[in-house]
Tab-separated table of C-alpha atoms in Angstrom:
chain	number	residue	atom	x	y	z
H	346	MET	CA	-23.606	35.815	69.187
H	347	SER	CA	-26.487	34.109	70.713
H	348	ALA	CA	-27.219	30.165	69.847
H	349	HIS	CA	-30.345	31.524	68.280
H	350	ASP	CA	-27.852	33.388	65.580
H	351	ASP	CA	-25.415	30.278	65.451
H	352	ILE	CA	-27.715	27.711	63.979
H	353	ALA	CA	-28.700	30.063	61.394
H	354	ALA	CA	-24.913	31.123	60.580
H	355	PRO	CA	-23.601	31.394	56.752
H	356	GLU	CA	-21.038	27.988	57.993
H	357	THR	CA	-24.320	26.417	59.024
H	358	LEU	CA	-26.783	27.109	55.956
H	359	SER	CA	-23.677	26.149	53.701
H	360	ALA	CA	-23.236	23.317	55.588
H	361	TYR	CA	-26.866	22.240	55.891
H	362	LEU	CA	-27.175	22.865	52.177
H	363	ASP	CA	-24.071	20.755	50.942
H	364	GLY	CA	-25.675	17.717	53.494
H	365	GLU	CA	-23.043	18.216	55.728
H	366	LEU	CA	-25.020	18.545	58.665
H	367	SER	CA	-25.258	16.156	61.334
H	368	VAL	CA	-28.924	14.377	61.783
H	369	ASP	CA	-28.996	16.433	64.855
H	370	ARG	CA	-27.800	19.591	64.401
H	371	GLN	CA	-29.863	19.483	60.717
H	372	GLU	CA	-32.784	18.791	62.813
H	373	GLU	CA	-32.698	21.306	64.795
H	374	LEU	CA	-31.547	24.071	62.114
H	375	GLU	CA	-34.655	22.776	60.049
H	376	ALA	CA	-37.498	23.732	63.414
H	377	HIS	CA	-35.498	27.122	63.385
H	378	LEU	CA	-35.808	28.147	59.670
H	379	GLU	CA	-39.804	27.121	60.332
H	380	GLN	CA	-40.065	29.596	62.699
H	381	ASN	CA	-37.814	32.355	61.105
H	382	PRO	CA	-38.223	33.940	58.010
H	383	GLU	CA	-35.384	36.128	57.963
H	384	SER	CA	-33.325	32.836	58.518
H	385	ARG	CA	-35.176	30.769	55.423
H	386	ARG	CA	-34.867	34.023	53.024
H	387	ARG	CA	-30.508	33.908	53.827
H	388	LEU	CA	-30.803	30.158	53.427
H	389	GLU	CA	-32.962	30.513	50.252
H	390	ALA	CA	-30.245	33.101	48.571
H	391	MET	CA	-27.215	30.797	49.321
H	392	ARG	CA	-28.974	28.150	47.812
H	393	ARG	CA	-29.409	30.663	44.908
H	394	VAL	CA	-25.449	31.337	45.197
H	395	ILE	CA	-24.780	27.571	44.817
H	396	ASP	CA	-27.088	27.121	41.482
H	397	GLY	CA	-25.469	30.238	39.869
H	398	LEU	CA	-21.880	28.840	40.267
H	399	HIS	CA	-23.948	25.430	38.993
H	400	GLN	CA	-24.682	27.330	35.666
H	401	ILE	CA	-21.136	28.447	34.942
H	402	GLU	CA	-20.374	26.307	32.601
H	403	PRO	CA	-16.798	24.076	32.169
H	404	ALA	CA	-14.560	25.365	29.684
H	405	MET	CA	-13.022	23.299	27.083
H	406	PRO	CA	-9.162	23.726	27.008
H	407	PRO	CA	-7.897	25.321	23.775
H	408	PRO	CA	-6.754	23.272	21.320
H	409	THR	CA	-3.197	25.356	21.129
H	410	LEU	CA	-2.717	23.753	24.943
H	411	GLU	CA	-1.861	20.429	23.995
H	412	HIS	CA	0.449	21.584	20.899
H	413	PHE	CA	2.495	24.166	23.585
H	414	VAL	CA	2.315	20.602	26.145
H	415	THR	CA	3.130	18.421	23.757
H	416	ARG	CA	5.913	20.780	22.507
H	417	GLN	CA	7.702	21.582	26.180
H	418	ILE	CA	7.478	17.831	27.287
H	419	ALA	CA	9.475	16.563	24.289
H	420	LEU	CA	12.208	19.563	25.105
H	421	GLU	CA	11.925	17.747	29.012
H	422	ARG	CA	12.122	14.459	27.544
H	423	GLU	CA	15.326	15.545	25.284
H	424	ARG	CA	17.163	17.228	28.640
H	425	ILE	CA	16.611	14.469	30.804
H	426	HIS	CA	17.463	11.947	28.475
H	427	TRP	CA	21.223	14.135	27.892
H	428	LEU	CA	20.988	14.410	31.697
H	429	LYS	CA	20.627	10.830	32.082
H	430	ARG	CA	23.472	10.538	29.553
H	431	LEU	CA	25.609	12.331	31.076
H	432	GLU	CA	24.980	11.461	34.656
H	433	GLY	CA	25.767	7.899	33.067
H	434	SER	CA	29.518	8.693	31.459
H	435	PHE	CA	30.676	10.274	35.065
H	436	SER	CA	29.287	7.559	37.005
H	437	ILE	CA	32.542	6.249	38.784
H	438	PHE	CA	30.648	2.884	39.284
H	439	GLY	CA	29.165	3.252	35.774
H	440	ASN	CA	29.549	1.757	32.259
H	441	ARG	CA	32.702	0.835	30.403
H	442	GLN	CA	32.941	4.306	28.819
H	443	SER	CA	33.304	6.070	32.083
H	444	PRO	CA	37.065	5.962	32.265
H	445	ILE	CA	37.605	7.837	28.508
H	446	MET	CA	34.214	10.253	29.603
H	447	MET	CA	35.851	11.044	32.594
H	448	LEU	CA	39.371	11.911	30.535
H	449	PHE	CA	37.253	13.424	28.110
H	450	GLY	CA	35.631	15.791	30.720
H	451	LEU	CA	38.956	16.421	32.594
H	452	ILE	CA	39.881	17.349	28.867
H	453	ILE	CA	37.275	20.183	28.387
H	454	ALA	CA	37.439	21.183	31.927
H	455	LEU	CA	41.675	21.645	31.631
H	456	SER	CA	40.944	23.620	27.993
H	457	LEU	CA	38.440	26.017	30.045
H	458	PHE	CA	40.252	26.930	32.503
H	459	VAL	CA	43.330	27.611	30.055
H	460	TYR	CA	41.435	29.678	27.942
H	461	TYR	CA	39.313	31.865	31.134
H	462	PHE	CA	43.356	32.240	32.056
H	463	ALA	CA	44.538	33.289	29.046
H	464	VAL	CA	41.392	35.705	28.414
H	465	ALA	CA	42.322	36.932	31.861
H	466	VAL	CA	45.960	37.796	31.204
H	467	GLU	CA	45.289	39.632	28.286
H	468	ARG	CA	42.182	41.573	29.745
H	469	GLN	CA	45.008	42.420	32.506
H	470	ARG	CA	47.697	43.457	29.854
H	471	GLY	CA	44.648	45.719	28.084
H	472	ASP	CA	44.000	47.454	31.572
H	473	SER	CA	48.339	47.807	32.058
H	474	ILE	CA	49.544	49.284	28.320
H	475	PRO	CA	53.280	50.461	28.897
H	476	VAL	CA	53.279	54.447	28.865
H	477	VAL	CA	56.964	55.214	27.164
H	478	VAL	CA	57.981	58.427	27.998
H	479	GLY	CA	60.622	59.890	25.700
H	480	PRO	CA	62.587	57.734	22.580
H	481	ALA	CA	62.717	54.098	21.908
H	482	ASP	CA	65.517	51.945	21.806
H	483	GLN	CA	63.848	49.172	20.292
H	484	GLY	CA	61.138	48.209	17.799
H	485	ARG	CA	57.486	48.941	19.088
H	486	ALA	CA	54.735	47.190	19.397
H	487	VAL	CA	51.289	48.163	18.380
H	488	GLY	CA	49.186	49.421	20.589
H	489	GLU	CA	51.857	51.011	22.564
H	490	ARG	CA	50.965	54.117	24.148
H	491	LEU	CA	53.784	57.000	24.523
H	492	GLU	CA	52.302	60.546	26.267
H	493	LEU	CA	54.061	63.879	24.511
H	494	ALA	CA	53.289	67.229	24.362
H	495	GLY	CA	49.821	66.544	26.209
H	496	ARG	CA	48.725	64.244	23.810
H	497	VAL	CA	48.604	60.152	23.911
H	498	LEU	CA	49.601	58.509	21.021
H	499	PHE	CA	49.275	55.249	19.684
H	500	TRP	CA	52.225	53.332	17.828
H	501	GLU	CA	50.623	51.699	14.637
H	502	GLY	CA	52.102	51.753	11.219
H	503	GLU	CA	55.617	52.436	12.061
H	504	ALA	CA	54.370	55.688	13.307
H	505	TRP	CA	52.496	57.191	16.334
H	506	HIS	CA	49.359	58.388	15.822
H	507	GLN	CA	47.179	60.838	18.306
H	508	GLN	CA	44.240	59.271	19.622
H	509	ARG	CA	40.837	60.386	17.125
H	510	VAL	CA	42.645	62.093	14.739
H	511	GLY	CA	41.784	61.989	11.004
H	512	ALA	CA	44.371	61.776	7.984
H	513	PRO	CA	47.132	64.210	7.927
H	514	ALA	CA	46.836	67.191	5.921
H	515	ARG	CA	50.768	67.407	5.233
H	516	GLU	CA	53.610	66.543	6.347
H	517	ILE	CA	56.439	68.271	7.947
H	518	ALA	CA	60.176	67.239	7.646
H	519	LEU	CA	61.312	68.496	11.218
H	520	ALA	CA	65.005	68.474	8.842
H	521	THR	CA	64.093	70.914	6.616
H	522	ASP	CA	64.127	75.257	7.486
H	523	GLU	CA	60.175	74.596	6.834
H	524	GLY	CA	60.164	72.254	9.464
H	525	ARG	CA	62.588	73.843	11.931
H	526	ALA	CA	60.431	77.315	11.157
H	527	TRP	CA	57.150	74.811	12.165
H	528	LEU	CA	58.917	73.814	15.249
H	529	ALA	CA	59.631	77.320	16.096
H	530	SER	CA	56.485	78.343	15.943
H	531	HIS	CA	55.374	75.691	18.530
H	532	PRO	CA	57.289	75.617	21.048
H	533	GLU	CA	55.469	72.995	23.177
H	534	LEU	CA	56.901	70.263	20.734
H	535	GLU	CA	59.974	70.405	21.356
H	536	PRO	CA	59.887	66.863	22.387
H	537	LEU	CA	59.121	65.967	18.952
H	538	ALA	CA	62.622	66.777	17.860
H	539	ASP	CA	63.897	64.110	20.210
H	540	LEU	CA	61.521	61.484	19.734
H	541	GLY	CA	63.199	60.347	16.454
H	542	GLU	CA	59.995	58.723	15.247
H	543	PRO	CA	57.460	60.115	12.661
H	544	ALA	CA	53.966	61.095	14.716
H	545	VAL	CA	50.448	62.207	13.637
H	546	ILE	CA	49.205	64.318	15.349
H	547	GLU	CA	46.831	67.408	15.309
H	548	VAL	CA	48.261	71.159	16.202
H	549	ALA	CA	45.635	74.038	15.892
H	550	GLY	CA	42.867	72.732	14.150
H	551	GLU	CA	45.505	70.756	11.242
H	552	VAL	CA	46.812	67.153	11.506
H	553	VAL	CA	50.253	66.764	10.316
H	554	ARG	CA	52.661	64.128	9.918
H	555	VAL	CA	56.110	65.286	11.648
H	556	ARG	CA	58.762	63.291	10.156
H	557	PRO	CA	61.927	63.407	11.940
H	558	ALA	CA	65.520	64.329	11.006
H	559	ALA	CA	66.842	61.901	8.511
H	560	GLY	CA	67.183	57.956	10.011
H	561	GLY	CA	65.972	59.118	13.277
H	562	ASP	CA	68.905	61.171	13.763
H	563	ARG	CA	68.351	62.399	17.253
H	564	GLU	CA	71.991	64.452	17.191
H	565	MET	CA	68.823	66.363	14.560
H	566	PRO	CA	70.370	70.520	14.932
H	567	ALA	CA	68.291	72.898	17.333
H	568	PRO	CA	65.672	74.413	15.694
H	569	ALA	CA	66.016	78.233	13.940
H	570	GLY	CA	65.396	81.198	16.873
H	571	ARG	CA	66.324	78.476	19.739
X	824	MET	CA	-14.251	0.413	47.668
X	825	THR	CA	-12.961	-1.995	45.090
X	826	ALA	CA	-13.655	0.531	42.448
X	827	VAL	CA	-11.630	2.912	44.614
X	828	THR	CA	-9.159	0.267	45.659
X	829	SER	CA	-8.390	-0.150	41.414
X	830	GLN	CA	-8.458	3.375	40.358
X	831	ALA	CA	-5.683	3.800	43.452
X	832	SER	CA	-3.832	0.925	41.252
X	833	ALA	CA	-4.276	2.403	38.102
X	834	ASP	CA	-3.355	5.763	39.630
X	835	LEU	CA	-0.059	4.519	41.047
X	836	ALA	CA	0.894	1.767	37.938
X	837	LEU	CA	0.453	5.175	35.754
X	838	ALA	CA	3.112	6.624	37.750
X	839	GLN	CA	5.247	3.530	37.881
X	840	ARG	CA	5.387	3.390	33.730
X	841	HIS	CA	6.250	7.132	33.739
X	842	ARG	CA	8.914	6.556	35.901
X	843	HIS	CA	10.530	3.909	33.445
X	844	GLY	CA	10.326	6.442	30.589
X	845	ASP	CA	7.370	5.017	29.084
X	846	ASP	CA	6.258	8.071	26.944
X	847	ARG	CA	2.549	6.936	26.911
X	848	ALA	CA	1.995	7.268	30.415
X	849	PHE	CA	1.933	11.256	30.505
X	850	ASP	CA	-0.371	11.102	27.270
X	851	GLU	CA	-2.609	9.112	29.044
X	852	VAL	CA	-2.316	11.368	32.549
X	853	TYR	CA	-2.734	14.712	30.271
X	854	ARG	CA	-5.932	13.758	28.310
X	855	ARG	CA	-7.561	12.586	31.093
X	856	PHE	CA	-6.902	15.960	33.359
X	857	ALA	CA	-6.553	18.205	30.929
X	858	PRO	CA	-10.166	19.742	31.447
X	859	MET	CA	-9.866	19.321	35.051
X	860	VAL	CA	-6.582	21.455	34.881
X	861	TYR	CA	-7.234	24.079	32.370
X	862	ASN	CA	-11.005	24.608	34.045
X	863	LEU	CA	-9.299	25.295	37.855
X	864	ALA	CA	-6.792	27.604	36.093
X	865	LEU	CA	-9.636	29.511	34.459
X	866	ARG	CA	-11.479	29.745	37.411
X	867	LEU	CA	-8.802	30.638	39.703
X	868	SER	CA	-7.223	33.181	37.534
X	869	GLY	CA	-10.501	34.523	36.072
X	870	ARG	CA	-8.355	34.810	32.214
X	871	ALA	CA	-8.959	32.722	29.644
X	872	GLU	CA	-5.062	33.150	27.878
X	873	VAL	CA	-3.545	33.115	31.803
X	874	ALA	CA	-4.998	29.924	32.212
X	875	GLU	CA	-3.364	28.671	29.482
X	876	ASP	CA	-0.259	29.771	30.620
X	877	LEU	CA	-0.552	28.183	33.959
X	878	SER	CA	-1.766	24.876	32.334
X	879	GLN	CA	1.284	25.029	30.264
X	880	GLU	CA	3.706	25.151	33.268
X	881	ILE	CA	1.104	22.921	35.331
X	882	PHE	CA	2.138	19.850	33.080
X	883	ILE	CA	5.675	20.087	32.928
X	884	ARG	CA	5.395	20.355	36.703
X	885	ILE	CA	3.228	17.504	37.022
X	886	PHE	CA	5.430	15.547	34.214
X	887	ARG	CA	8.719	16.220	36.611
X	888	HIS	CA	7.482	14.962	39.787
X	889	LEU	CA	4.676	11.957	38.697
X	890	GLY	CA	7.735	9.722	38.956
X	891	ARG	CA	7.161	10.781	42.498
X	892	PHE	CA	3.434	10.003	43.453
X	893	ASN	CA	3.292	7.504	45.660
X	894	GLY	CA	-0.567	7.126	46.059
X	895	ARG	CA	-1.427	8.381	49.488
X	896	SER	CA	-3.983	10.530	47.641
X	897	SER	CA	-5.686	9.618	44.410
X	898	LEU	CA	-3.993	11.034	41.203
X	899	LYS	CA	-7.611	13.033	40.609
X	900	THR	CA	-6.326	15.190	44.047
X	901	TRP	CA	-2.964	15.252	43.758
X	902	ILE	CA	-2.839	16.280	40.587
X	903	TYR	CA	-5.930	19.326	41.984
X	904	ARG	CA	-2.814	20.112	45.027
X	905	VAL	CA	-0.188	20.965	42.130
X	906	THR	CA	-2.761	22.967	40.196
X	907	VAL	CA	-4.113	25.152	42.972
X	908	ASN	CA	-0.197	25.191	44.629
X	909	HIS	CA	1.005	26.464	41.064
X	910	CYS	CA	-1.804	29.061	40.630
X	911	ARG	CA	-0.979	30.627	44.462
X	912	SER	CA	2.429	31.050	43.753
X	913	ARG	CA	2.252	32.563	40.316
X	914	LEU	CA	-1.006	34.660	41.048
X	915	GLY	CA	0.179	35.868	44.502
X	916	ARG	CA	1.649	38.876	42.986
X	917	ARG	CA	-1.224	39.836	40.134
X	918	ARG	CA	-3.050	42.555	42.076
X	919	TRP	CA	-5.376	42.899	38.889
X	920	LEU	CA	-7.157	39.822	40.242
X	921	THR	CA	-8.512	41.453	43.358
X	922	ARG	CA	-9.601	45.202	41.115
X	923	PRO	CA	-12.868	46.318	42.106
X	924	LEU	CA	-15.576	45.960	39.686
X	925	ALA	CA	-15.502	49.146	38.890
X	926	GLU	CA	-12.368	49.587	37.241
X	927	ASP	CA	-12.201	46.672	35.378
X	928	ASP	CA	-13.520	46.064	31.639
X	929	ALA	CA	-16.909	45.156	30.638
X	930	ASP	CA	-16.989	41.747	30.103
X	931	PHE	CA	-15.317	41.073	33.583
X	932	GLY	CA	-17.576	38.148	34.220
X	933	VAL	CA	-17.522	36.719	31.086
X	934	GLN	CA	-13.910	36.177	31.437
X	935	LEU	CA	-14.700	33.106	33.797
X	936	VAL	CA	-16.719	31.187	30.919
X	937	ASP	CA	-14.574	30.134	27.829
X	938	GLU	CA	-14.171	32.959	25.418
X	939	ARG	CA	-13.046	30.354	22.388
X	940	ARG	CA	-16.799	28.880	22.692
X	941	ASP	CA	-19.368	30.120	20.107
X	942	PRO	CA	-21.635	32.828	21.563
X	943	GLU	CA	-24.411	30.971	22.544
X	944	SER	CA	-23.176	28.187	24.570
X	945	ARG	CA	-20.634	30.675	26.030
X	946	THR	CA	-23.873	32.436	27.041
X	947	LEU	CA	-24.364	31.233	30.411
X	948	ALA	CA	-27.941	29.829	31.516
X	949	GLY	CA	-29.447	32.723	33.404
X	950	ASP	CA	-28.088	36.403	34.650
X	951	VAL	CA	-27.733	34.834	38.143
X	952	GLY	CA	-25.049	32.773	37.045
X	953	ARG	CA	-23.167	35.387	35.178
X	954	ARG	CA	-23.918	37.854	38.257
X	955	VAL	CA	-21.741	34.816	40.521
X	956	ALA	CA	-19.348	34.328	37.742
X	957	GLU	CA	-18.686	37.983	37.742
X	958	GLY	CA	-18.293	38.027	41.604
X	959	LEU	CA	-16.145	34.581	42.241
X	960	ARG	CA	-13.451	37.007	40.684
X	961	LEU	CA	-14.068	39.735	43.818
X	962	VAL	CA	-14.020	36.562	46.570
X	963	LYS	CA	-10.854	36.388	48.449
X	964	PRO	CA	-8.781	33.944	46.805
X	965	VAL	CA	-8.171	31.493	49.265
X	966	PHE	CA	-12.407	31.591	49.878
X	967	ARG	CA	-12.689	31.453	46.036
X	968	GLU	CA	-10.556	27.912	46.305
X	969	ALA	CA	-12.843	26.257	48.104
X	970	VAL	CA	-16.090	27.308	46.699
X	971	VAL	CA	-14.917	26.656	43.271
X	972	LEU	CA	-13.535	23.572	43.984
X	973	ARG	CA	-16.790	22.606	45.765
X	974	ASP	CA	-19.257	24.188	43.596
X	975	LEU	CA	-17.795	24.164	40.495
X	976	GLU	CA	-15.169	20.959	40.329
X	977	GLY	CA	-18.219	18.850	42.513
X	978	LEU	CA	-14.827	17.865	45.356
X	979	SER	CA	-16.121	16.452	48.773
X	980	TYR	CA	-15.411	18.328	51.557
X	981	GLN	CA	-12.656	15.466	52.406
X	982	GLU	CA	-10.686	15.868	48.739
X	983	ILE	CA	-10.850	19.694	49.403
X	984	ALA	CA	-9.455	19.325	52.917
X	985	GLN	CA	-6.483	16.799	51.168
X	986	VAL	CA	-5.882	19.198	48.024
X	987	LEU	CA	-5.488	22.586	50.531
X	988	GLY	CA	-3.808	20.356	53.191
X	989	VAL	CA	-5.964	22.279	55.763
X	990	ARG	CA	-8.922	20.014	58.368
X	991	LEU	CA	-13.014	19.732	57.621
X	992	GLY	CA	-13.291	22.433	59.533
X	993	THR	CA	-11.487	25.000	58.119
X	994	VAL	CA	-12.995	23.578	54.007
X	995	ARG	CA	-16.147	24.060	55.664
X	996	SER	CA	-15.699	27.636	57.292
X	997	ARG	CA	-13.499	28.525	53.785
X	998	ILE	CA	-17.030	27.340	51.597
X	999	ALA	CA	-19.263	29.189	53.429
X	1000	ARG	CA	-17.209	32.996	53.533
X	1001	GLY	CA	-16.866	32.271	50.192
X	1002	ARG	CA	-20.829	31.759	49.227
X	1003	GLU	CA	-21.686	34.673	51.927
X	1004	GLN	CA	-19.569	36.911	49.881
X	1005	LEU	CA	-21.234	35.685	46.651
X	1006	ARG	CA	-24.127	35.989	48.375
X	1007	VAL	CA	-23.812	39.699	49.436
X	1008	TYR	CA	-22.187	40.418	45.774
X	1009	LEU	CA	-26.227	39.019	44.395
X	1010	GLU	CA	-28.119	41.141	46.641
X	1011	GLN	CA	-26.188	44.206	45.977
X	1012	THR	CA	-26.538	43.880	42.453
X	1013	ASP	CA	-29.899	43.127	42.425
X	1014	GLU	CA	-30.382	46.160	44.936
X	1015	ALA	CA	-28.279	48.413	41.471
X	1016	ALA	CA	-30.660	46.631	39.146
X	1017	ASP	CA	-33.756	47.345	40.574
X	1018	GLN	CA	-32.594	51.211	40.640
X	1019	ALA	CA	-32.398	51.590	37.470
X	1020	ASP	CA	-34.775	49.487	36.378
X	1021	ALA	CA	-36.962	52.147	38.881
X	1022	LYS	CA	-34.782	54.970	36.941
X	1023	SER	CA	-35.850	54.759	33.236
């Protein structure tokens, strides 16, 4: 850029219009402007921009702004108030309430720890419900799980229930002829005879309640034809 | 000089009252500076609804930090600085601010003035003002800040340097470049208007 161009550079013209040029620089520019119509045109164009900017009127803040700010500030004051109270209560060198509040805090912390520990243990137990294979010797717990004849059964209401099956359409007593015949036609269900406990299962699209031999007698006679 | 000193003392006293929990101190700050904050947010964001959201957030920031105001600058300059910094951080990722004019809606420039005023007072004093308002949104944000602070907010170069945290030479350069972009924009729209007139 030549010295001639530099004197009429936008930065110089802009500063000139703001009265920010030194006296020497101002005189130099004015002398240049007298001789140079193109620089004068650019100066006037920049003056026009500034005039246009001055024509933009200030806006009034919307009335809702004060309402929202007031509400937010009230919340902020509330937050600060509680923070200060908490800070004061837990300060070792604070007021007389400190030991009580510290004890209170410790109790809360301990309670939370016990609660989360219990939740974690419960979750752990839920993840690993014991699987029982074969007959039980003792009473069952609700939710206890058993795998039998390719089905997953859960203990509920004094009987094993296959997952996601509805109410049984009929009941089959394994101690009867009918029961033995039924079991003979479904050889894969033979473990039911050894189970000794009632079970609700789905067999060939039908939900049946299978009742073991009376009293859960495991000495049930073998099914007919076997 | 005495007026400046007394204003500085009053600003410091205001901050101190706020620090000590005097609720009225912040209310006073809001009353004094709400138009200033809103207008600056409006000019920098270009949209009234965005400016309102920004203003709310800015006043929360002012509330949180007013107690730390130390009087090294005037309270007005400090609040301008908070406003500019907040607008920069919140608007930095919003690309719509720099969309080309052709892609934007019809009332592009009018959004730089307060839309809630009555239609008569909303009308800018002249066509140049309207087009400059339109063009301002296309000016690069870093130059726009300087131009808005100088030509709309009326700050001195020294005050702008304090608000933006840059040297005087940088302020001068940014103002000039912003105005130059607006000059080019005005000339282009002049030509477009002339061509439209010639066709009709």
